[in-house]
Amino acid sequence: MSVAYTPFPPDFAALYRSKGYWTDDPLTDVIDRHQGAAAEAVAILCGERRLRYVDVQRLSRRLAAAIRARGLGPGDTALVQLPNRAEFYLVFLALLRCGVVAVNALNSHGGFELAAYARQIEPGLAVLAADRLPTFAGLVERSRMLVLGDPTDDVLSGFAWGDGGALETGYDTPAPGPAIDAGGVAFFQLSGGSTGTPKLIPRTHNDYLYSVRRSAEICGLDDGCRFLCALPAPHNFTLSSPGALGVFHAGGCVVMAGDPGPATCFPLIERHRVTWAALVPPMLSVWLESAAGADLSSLDVVQVGGAKLSPAVAERVPERLGCRLQQVFGMAEGLVNYTRLDDAPWTVINTQGRPMSPDDELRILDPAGRPVPPGTVGELWTRGPYTFRGYYKADTHNARVFDADGFYCSGDLVSLTDDGNLVVCGRNKDQINRGGEKIDAQEVEDVLAAHPAIAQAAVVAMPDPLMGERSCAFLIAAAETETAESGAAGLKPSTLRRFLRDRGLADFKLPDRFVLVGDLPKTAVGKIDKQTLRDGLKRDLSETAIRNG
Ligand code: OOB
């Protein structure tokens, strides 16, 4: 039994194998390939704890044995939500070893998102931090909850089963796990979403391991690399671009940070002589403002991705942080582009790089579906050895975002420079990119529409100097409550935010601004004209800026 997914067509699978991209090794190979002296090297630093490769291998095998002993195996799924701690990787590896396919929710996700994922995968197991027990109530039975408490020196004793049972850790030589089909699903990545239902992206061992190996190669990682994991550990950027898995593959060390702020990260960089860090643009700006006086001399490269980096900010990196910059334009669905470390400064500052694989195929198309010439903006479609072929259980949506040749429509508006680098110019999807955190407009609108005093809601992006974008909800009050006390009171920003929070929506999805309107502009076909709403906001904000200036 295995988890269903849209496989790569056989001719493509054969091509990717023949080119050596797909090796049919399991993703756990990033750890298990380190044998002998290499296995003694430190793989993870987390608080005061040091885990060597040999420890990570042994502990994840034991954890896998304990999970198997509860009857879980291939065909099962797990819903995981853990903070940035070493245990995240132990669980990730253990589930891979069991053949249990996980959704790794972000720590910022609330009950709303978790329930939506649970509905899709019907998890046989939940792995969570103890403080999340109320959020997981009702999603999985207690005997199938693996609960992580405070950090402990012997690591696995921090876990207990939700029914009170201790984790059986006495598997000194665990029996070998099930054979893993590297062509099958390893785990699910999370889509930023644009259609109301959070979509799951099946990633296979073969495609993901290739993206990890190739990323590590492009970034020139070796066993001297010390990578600061400060963004959420499950995100595709921090996990695989080259991320923690790329660093493991290269034999380097991952330093865990609880959050990406300078107060947490700068002391870690100094103490552990961190060489690599991955950031989203707003956090880079905060680092640039706080860097004076900090000892960041060990930093070699700061990668920035997840949202558009402005050239003016990019330019300051070498001088203020004393290190090199790499731009990363990627997506959980697959395709990742990098500026290369030996690119000319202009390219690193002004472009979002180029695909990592020679077999990444790009099509940049105008609205009529015709390829545009370099320098002209079009919509980015892609296909390749690590780009998925279909969202999990989403046939109708898949028919819309894949063309007949298997190209995936990213919804990004890009142009190509003459030397083949991409410049991200905008977006053609109903999403807000709030400093790298993606907000599905429809998802928030659906929850708002459930408010008794709201007749209609439209959520759009508004420009923001630090975050790039923030979210704004335009609301039409329900007619019968328009003048009633409850209606007017219910539509105050504070009560609206509480309403959304009570429904378990992640905090970063709560609109930054609410605007009550009598009507919403419509397009020729009668849809809400979000472009007009966005243009209006842009005008308002620039007028406010002029007045304030
Ligand atoms: C990364 O992955 P996701 O899935 O959270 O978001 C993907 C979307 C892209 O389609 C694009 O709209 C935006 O995020 N994006 C960027 C960008 N990097 C991502 N927009 C402009 N400039 C960039 N550098 O965000 C992600 C995955 C792997 C590596 C890096 C980022």
XYZ file of C-alpha atoms and ligand atoms in Angstrom:
580
model
C 0.000 0.000 0.000
C 1.220 3.458 -0.791
C -0.192 6.961 -0.892
C -1.823 7.839 -4.239
C -0.352 10.628 -6.356
C 0.017 11.735 -9.968
C 3.175 9.951 -11.132
C 5.686 11.352 -13.598
C 5.001 9.885 -17.074
C 7.226 6.808 -17.690
C 9.256 8.448 -20.482
C 10.160 11.353 -18.176
C 10.964 9.027 -15.281
C 13.263 7.058 -17.615
C 14.930 10.281 -18.809
C 15.524 11.572 -15.275
C 17.015 8.225 -14.256
C 19.205 8.009 -17.348
C 20.611 11.467 -16.602
C 21.466 10.404 -13.071
C 19.021 12.830 -11.430
C 16.899 10.095 -9.904
C 18.999 7.519 -8.097
C 16.250 5.425 -6.463
C 17.782 6.098 -3.047
C 15.492 7.013 -0.160
C 15.586 10.573 1.148
C 17.047 9.275 4.433
C 20.245 8.817 2.412
C 21.189 12.418 3.319
C 21.965 11.076 6.810
C 22.733 7.398 6.187
C 25.442 8.104 3.590
C 27.719 9.412 6.343
C 29.620 6.421 7.702
C 32.744 5.933 9.807
C 34.581 9.118 10.828
C 32.084 11.294 8.919
C 29.290 9.949 11.130
C 31.055 11.388 14.188
C 30.667 14.941 12.884
C 28.050 17.184 14.482
C 24.855 17.276 12.400
C 22.566 19.422 14.584
C 23.109 22.006 17.301
C 19.926 22.764 19.222
C 20.196 24.759 22.442
C 22.866 22.989 24.473
C 22.388 19.696 22.620
C 24.785 18.377 19.970
C 23.653 15.543 17.752
C 26.244 13.787 15.612
C 25.299 12.040 12.359
C 25.525 8.717 14.148
C 23.090 10.014 16.799
C 20.616 11.324 14.231
C 20.719 7.990 12.444
C 20.314 5.900 15.624
C 17.624 8.075 17.207
C 15.532 8.331 14.039
C 15.748 4.534 13.609
C 14.608 3.972 17.182
C 11.803 6.461 16.790
C 10.763 4.689 13.586
C 10.720 1.356 15.425
C 8.525 2.823 18.176
C 6.099 4.244 15.588
C 5.971 0.922 13.727
C 5.286 -0.855 17.009
C 2.027 1.142 17.209
C 0.967 -0.428 13.922
C 1.843 2.368 11.523
C 3.503 1.766 8.169
C 3.370 2.295 4.410
C 0.051 3.733 3.247
C -0.430 5.624 6.520
C -0.212 9.391 6.829
C 0.815 11.693 9.678
C 0.021 15.265 10.616
C 3.118 16.860 12.157
C 3.478 20.270 13.777
C 6.737 20.902 15.594
C 8.789 23.990 16.419
C 12.326 24.578 15.114
C 14.007 21.921 17.235
C 16.268 18.956 16.463
C 13.307 16.660 17.057
C 11.692 17.959 13.847
C 14.380 16.172 11.777
C 14.254 13.014 13.896
C 10.504 12.776 13.281
C 10.901 13.663 9.587
C 13.500 10.889 9.117
C 11.649 8.379 11.310
C 8.462 8.750 9.280
C 10.415 8.347 6.035
C 11.923 5.145 7.443
C 8.417 3.850 8.290
C 6.994 4.783 4.897
C 4.460 7.010 6.702
C 3.715 10.081 4.574
C 3.655 13.308 6.599
C 2.182 16.750 6.253
C 4.562 19.036 8.136
C 2.403 21.992 9.153
C 4.101 25.284 9.925
C 4.280 26.194 13.576
C 2.205 29.302 12.825
C -0.712 27.223 11.535
C -3.824 27.143 13.696
C -6.644 24.674 14.214
C -8.275 25.838 10.976
C -5.315 24.830 8.812
C -4.648 21.616 10.749
C -8.275 20.507 10.373
C -8.127 21.240 6.637
C -5.017 19.065 6.257
C -6.482 16.318 8.448
C -9.640 16.230 6.301
C -7.507 15.551 3.242
C -5.076 12.953 4.566
C -7.094 11.352 7.407
C -3.931 10.953 9.504
C -3.211 7.744 11.374
C -0.695 9.636 13.521
C -0.198 13.149 14.844
C 3.149 14.451 16.095
C 2.904 17.677 18.062
C 4.363 19.778 20.848
C 2.587 19.424 24.192
C 1.260 22.999 24.076
C -0.675 22.134 20.888
C -2.761 19.358 22.454
C -5.957 21.484 22.541
C -5.546 22.393 18.842
C -5.197 18.728 17.843
C -8.176 17.574 19.948
C -10.565 15.561 17.810
C -8.207 15.315 14.818
C -6.535 12.044 15.828
C -7.229 9.699 18.748
C -4.957 10.122 21.754
C -3.256 6.734 21.348
C -2.080 7.896 17.919
C -0.627 11.189 19.142
C 3.089 11.442 19.698
C 3.585 14.395 22.012
C 6.850 16.281 22.407
C 7.581 17.861 25.780
C 10.547 19.966 26.906
C 13.973 19.262 25.403
C 15.815 16.406 27.119
C 19.458 15.363 26.835
C 18.646 11.871 25.662
C 16.208 13.421 23.162
C 13.739 10.556 22.693
C 12.628 10.661 26.337
C 11.048 14.019 25.478
C 8.366 12.128 23.517
C 5.342 10.383 25.039
C 2.170 8.906 23.552
C -1.012 10.951 23.966
C -2.674 8.134 25.926
C 0.012 8.385 28.598
C 2.156 5.521 27.301
C 5.917 6.097 27.363
C 7.724 5.929 24.052
C 9.376 2.509 23.857
C 12.980 3.433 23.144
C 14.661 0.139 23.895
C 15.314 -0.714 20.265
C 19.084 -0.827 20.309
C 19.183 -2.714 17.052
C 15.802 -1.958 15.507
C 14.523 -4.441 12.970
C 14.931 -3.135 9.432
C 11.968 -1.054 8.301
C 9.870 -1.667 5.215
C 11.506 -1.398 1.794
C 11.030 2.164 0.539
C 9.977 2.769 -3.054
C 11.959 5.876 -3.985
C 9.539 6.517 -6.840
C 6.686 6.869 -4.337
C 5.617 9.769 -2.125
C 8.052 10.661 0.646
C 5.991 13.444 2.232
C 3.670 16.307 1.350
C 4.831 19.872 0.869
C 2.331 22.668 1.476
C 1.070 24.925 -1.266
C 0.696 28.662 -0.636
C -2.804 28.226 -2.048
C -5.125 30.444 -4.040
C -8.407 28.566 -4.228
C -9.689 28.375 -0.675
C -8.613 24.828 0.191
C -4.989 24.356 1.228
C -3.450 22.035 -1.334
C -0.967 19.245 -0.661
C 2.001 18.577 -2.904
C 3.204 14.980 -3.051
C 7.026 14.956 -3.237
C 8.749 11.686 -4.085
C 12.057 10.476 -2.640
C 13.593 10.617 -6.098
C 12.538 14.133 -7.018
C 13.203 15.669 -3.621
C 16.585 14.025 -3.086
C 17.664 15.254 -6.506
C 16.632 18.818 -5.656
C 18.569 18.586 -2.373
C 21.748 17.165 -3.972
C 21.702 19.606 -6.862
C 21.060 22.565 -4.542
C 23.981 21.569 -2.310
C 26.173 21.295 -5.396
C 25.177 24.707 -6.794
C 25.790 26.293 -3.402
C 29.154 24.532 -3.051
C 28.289 23.162 0.399
C 30.816 20.973 2.164
C 31.291 19.530 5.647
C 32.502 22.914 6.914
C 29.097 24.496 6.355
C 27.198 25.695 9.416
C 23.644 26.552 8.431
C 21.312 28.615 10.576
C 17.775 27.214 10.410
C 15.813 30.300 11.444
C 12.800 30.264 9.094
C 10.224 27.502 9.708
C 12.022 24.154 9.344
C 9.372 22.441 7.144
C 9.303 25.216 4.521
C 10.751 24.152 1.174
C 13.382 26.922 1.341
C 14.783 25.931 4.753
C 14.362 22.205 4.176
C 15.805 21.732 0.714
C 17.131 24.851 -1.005
C 19.718 23.603 -0.022
C 18.381 23.950 3.515
C 18.925 21.492 6.304
C 18.712 18.426 4.056
C 21.316 19.892 1.685
C 23.598 20.580 4.635
C 23.121 17.023 5.941
C 23.901 15.664 2.485
C 27.165 17.661 2.489
C 28.082 16.551 6.021
C 27.733 20.032 7.536
C 25.973 21.217 10.657
C 22.480 22.703 11.135
C 22.111 25.251 13.942
C 18.512 25.563 15.137
C 17.082 29.023 15.840
C 13.646 29.436 17.416
C 12.921 32.568 15.357
C 14.692 34.604 12.651
C 15.107 37.852 14.628
C 18.589 39.282 15.265
C 18.226 38.944 19.052
C 18.011 35.161 18.652
C 20.182 34.701 15.579
C 23.176 37.012 16.064
C 24.366 35.336 19.298
C 23.971 31.918 17.617
C 25.989 33.067 14.594
C 28.753 34.323 16.844
C 28.787 31.331 19.170
C 28.648 28.609 16.508
C 30.504 30.435 13.722
C 27.534 30.089 11.370
C 28.483 30.312 7.676
C 25.081 30.174 5.883
C 21.670 31.641 6.638
C 18.368 31.734 4.741
C 16.030 34.706 5.188
C 12.895 36.309 3.760
C 13.257 39.940 2.581
C 11.628 41.695 5.600
C 13.911 39.829 7.990
C 16.951 40.699 5.874
C 15.996 44.387 6.291
C 15.801 43.933 10.067
C 19.217 42.209 10.082
C 20.723 45.040 8.018
C 19.433 47.599 10.524
C 20.743 45.648 13.540
C 24.099 44.420 12.239
C 26.312 47.234 13.527
C 28.402 45.957 16.437
C 27.455 42.280 15.986
C 30.179 39.743 15.206
C 28.921 38.224 11.968
C 32.431 37.600 10.632
C 31.829 33.871 10.131
C 28.952 34.473 7.674
C 29.822 33.510 4.114
C 26.427 33.583 2.356
C 22.984 34.922 3.174
C 20.267 33.539 0.929
C 17.107 35.542 0.452
C 13.896 34.189 -1.027
C 10.192 33.603 -0.591
C 9.225 37.095 -1.763
C 10.656 39.790 -4.006
C 13.832 41.419 -2.700
C 14.249 45.030 -3.713
C 17.583 45.816 -5.408
C 18.127 48.747 -3.004
C 18.077 46.350 -0.029
C 20.089 43.671 -1.860
C 22.892 46.138 -2.535
C 23.586 46.671 1.170
C 24.249 43.027 2.032
C 28.017 42.775 1.394
C 28.846 45.978 3.246
C 26.489 45.636 6.229
C 26.685 41.865 6.798
C 30.167 41.298 5.373
C 29.012 38.323 3.302
C 27.750 37.322 -0.120
C 24.098 37.351 -1.211
C 22.230 34.643 -3.057
C 18.683 35.182 -4.308
C 16.401 32.146 -4.302
C 13.110 32.042 -6.163
C 11.414 28.755 -5.452
C 8.116 27.090 -4.797
C 6.956 24.133 -2.723
C 5.642 22.593 -5.970
C 9.194 22.128 -7.253
C 11.165 24.593 -9.397
C 13.906 26.461 -7.538
C 16.059 29.194 -9.118
C 19.324 30.480 -7.692
C 21.649 33.317 -8.497
C 25.059 31.646 -8.583
C 27.798 32.606 -6.142
C 30.107 33.653 -8.998
C 27.472 35.703 -10.855
C 28.203 39.348 -11.633
C 26.974 41.725 -8.883
C 24.279 43.150 -11.204
C 22.715 39.705 -11.631
C 22.773 38.938 -7.902
C 21.185 42.279 -7.024
C 18.602 42.559 -9.794
C 17.470 39.036 -10.684
C 15.987 36.027 -8.934
C 18.402 33.642 -10.620
C 17.955 30.692 -12.949
C 16.756 27.096 -12.602
C 18.997 24.636 -10.810
C 18.585 21.757 -13.248
C 19.557 21.658 -16.928
C 16.262 19.785 -17.401
C 14.029 22.371 -15.767
C 11.830 23.539 -18.632
C 10.298 27.014 -18.520
C 7.595 28.596 -20.636
C 6.833 32.284 -20.212
C 3.504 32.956 -21.873
C 1.310 35.938 -22.716
C -2.439 35.842 -21.868
C -3.114 34.160 -25.229
C -0.682 31.374 -24.345
C 2.078 32.506 -26.726
C 5.748 32.576 -25.625
C 7.003 36.108 -24.914
C 10.493 37.328 -25.951
C 13.190 38.069 -23.307
C 12.486 41.289 -21.424
C 8.705 40.924 -21.758
C 6.573 39.900 -18.780
C 4.584 36.687 -19.008
C 3.206 33.925 -16.824
C 5.674 31.242 -15.732
C 4.889 27.595 -16.522
C 7.372 24.857 -15.675
C 8.072 21.143 -15.812
C 11.136 19.211 -14.697
C 12.789 16.445 -12.686
C 11.616 17.735 -9.289
C 8.421 19.615 -10.166
C 5.282 17.733 -9.118
C 2.633 16.508 -11.552
C -0.539 17.020 -9.501
C -1.900 18.199 -6.143
C -3.200 15.483 -3.847
C -6.879 14.655 -4.459
C -7.533 17.797 -6.519
C -8.455 16.639 -10.022
C -10.554 19.658 -10.980
C -7.921 22.098 -9.823
C -5.132 20.072 -11.455
C -6.934 20.277 -14.795
C -6.727 24.064 -14.477
C -3.091 24.492 -13.423
C -1.461 21.844 -15.643
C -1.430 21.970 -19.423
C -1.610 18.947 -21.699
C 2.210 18.670 -21.696
C 2.400 18.483 -17.905
C 3.645 22.060 -17.424
C 2.570 23.572 -14.095
C 1.327 27.177 -14.016
C 3.111 28.886 -11.127
C 0.931 32.013 -11.292
C 4.073 34.152 -11.170
C 4.621 36.950 -13.677
C 8.253 36.978 -14.736
C 10.570 38.173 -17.456
C 13.782 36.649 -18.673
C 17.005 38.623 -18.999
C 19.143 38.140 -22.113
C 21.513 35.894 -20.157
C 18.709 33.626 -18.933
C 17.948 34.882 -15.438
C 14.423 35.405 -14.165
C 13.037 38.628 -12.767
C 9.823 38.238 -10.778
C 7.496 41.121 -11.679
C 4.189 40.202 -10.109
C 1.602 37.526 -9.687
C -1.460 36.183 -11.422
C -2.884 34.222 -8.505
C -5.333 35.179 -5.791
C -2.710 35.248 -3.086
C -1.025 37.761 -0.796
C 2.703 37.347 -0.185
C 3.151 38.852 3.267
C 6.934 38.926 3.561
C 7.227 35.338 2.302
C 4.170 34.013 4.133
C 1.517 33.136 1.583
C -2.127 34.003 2.240
C -4.840 32.397 0.130
C -7.334 35.275 -0.315
C -10.270 32.971 -0.920
C -9.584 31.031 2.270
C -9.803 34.188 4.413
C -12.821 35.460 2.442
C -14.682 32.201 3.093
C -14.157 32.492 6.849
C -15.123 36.188 6.844
C -18.290 35.395 4.874
C -19.375 33.112 7.725
C -19.707 36.209 9.959
C -23.408 37.020 10.353
C -22.885 40.750 9.757
C -20.875 40.317 6.537
C -22.536 39.943 3.159
C -19.378 39.839 1.051
C -15.613 39.999 1.555
C -12.695 40.580 -0.805
C -9.134 40.224 0.466
C -6.307 41.831 -1.515
C -2.671 42.802 -1.112
C -1.646 46.339 -0.204
C 1.951 47.512 -0.626
C 4.066 47.761 2.510
C 7.597 49.130 2.789
C 8.850 46.401 5.163
C 6.734 43.318 4.389
C 6.417 43.960 0.651
C 2.704 43.289 1.020
C 0.132 43.201 3.768
C -3.500 42.133 3.477
C -6.614 44.277 3.317
C -10.190 42.976 3.574
C -12.967 44.950 1.855
C -16.317 44.135 3.454
C -19.940 44.711 2.561
C -22.169 44.596 5.640
C -25.197 42.336 5.540
C -28.307 44.455 4.799
C -30.339 43.435 7.830
C -27.528 44.154 10.280
C -26.212 47.286 8.639
C -27.842 49.612 11.111
C -28.303 47.150 13.973
C -26.064 47.506 17.023
C -24.676 44.001 16.696
C -23.797 44.495 13.036
C -21.885 47.721 13.437
C -20.148 46.502 16.607
C -19.308 43.183 14.968
C -17.429 44.856 12.151
C -14.747 46.536 14.249
C -11.250 45.334 13.304
C -10.594 43.976 16.805
C -13.781 41.897 16.905
C -13.276 40.720 13.322
C -9.767 39.557 14.140
C -11.077 37.756 17.209
C -13.764 36.123 15.056
C -11.125 34.800 12.643
C -8.799 33.729 15.423
C -11.622 31.871 17.181
C -12.066 29.856 14.013
C -8.428 28.801 14.280
C -7.049 30.797 11.355
C -3.276 31.342 11.559
C -2.342 34.783 12.870
C -0.411 35.812 9.756
C -3.614 35.426 7.720
C -5.590 37.962 9.778
C -6.146 41.022 7.565
C -3.953 43.985 8.484
C -6.714 46.373 7.460
C -10.497 46.240 7.106
C -12.434 48.623 4.865
C -16.220 48.756 4.973
C -17.690 49.548 1.530
C -21.173 49.889 0.080
C -20.266 48.033 -3.083
C -17.370 46.175 -4.705
C -16.156 46.945 -8.245
C -16.906 44.223 -10.797
C -15.165 43.060 -13.961
C -16.975 42.739 -17.290
C -17.903 39.134 -16.429
C -19.228 40.114 -13.009
C -16.321 38.922 -10.835
C -14.966 41.152 -8.070
C -12.411 43.427 -9.696
C -9.490 42.972 -7.334
C -7.128 44.927 -9.550
C -9.244 48.057 -9.078
C -9.264 47.453 -5.300
C -5.472 47.027 -5.272
C -4.946 50.131 -7.437
C -7.182 52.152 -5.097
C -5.179 51.031 -2.067
C -1.896 51.837 -3.773
C -3.179 55.360 -4.566
C -4.456 55.879 -0.997
C -1.208 54.712 0.519
C 0.989 56.853 -1.699
C -1.190 59.902 -0.934
C -0.876 59.175 2.789
C 2.876 58.852 2.362
C 3.022 62.217 0.606
C 0.916 63.840 3.352
C 3.093 62.276 6.056
C 6.273 63.108 4.213
C 8.900 29.568 -1.514
O 7.925 28.628 -1.666
P 6.362 28.852 -1.438
O 5.701 27.641 -1.941
O 6.105 29.298 -0.043
O 5.955 30.092 -2.342
C 6.174 30.100 -3.717
C 5.872 31.464 -4.280
C 6.347 31.647 -5.703
O 5.456 31.105 -6.638
C 6.442 33.161 -5.765
O 5.168 33.697 -5.918
C 6.956 33.531 -4.396
O 6.555 32.475 -3.538
N 8.430 33.641 -4.336
C 9.131 34.729 -4.753
C 10.502 34.438 -4.481
N 10.559 33.203 -3.927
C 9.290 32.742 -3.854
N 8.745 35.879 -5.320
C 9.732 36.783 -5.633
N 11.046 36.574 -5.398
C 11.475 35.425 -4.834
N 12.799 35.227 -4.602
O 8.654 30.724 -1.226
C 10.308 29.093 -1.703
C 10.567 27.747 -1.908
C 11.875 27.316 -2.085
C 12.901 28.233 -2.049
C 12.640 29.576 -1.845
C 11.341 30.013 -1.676
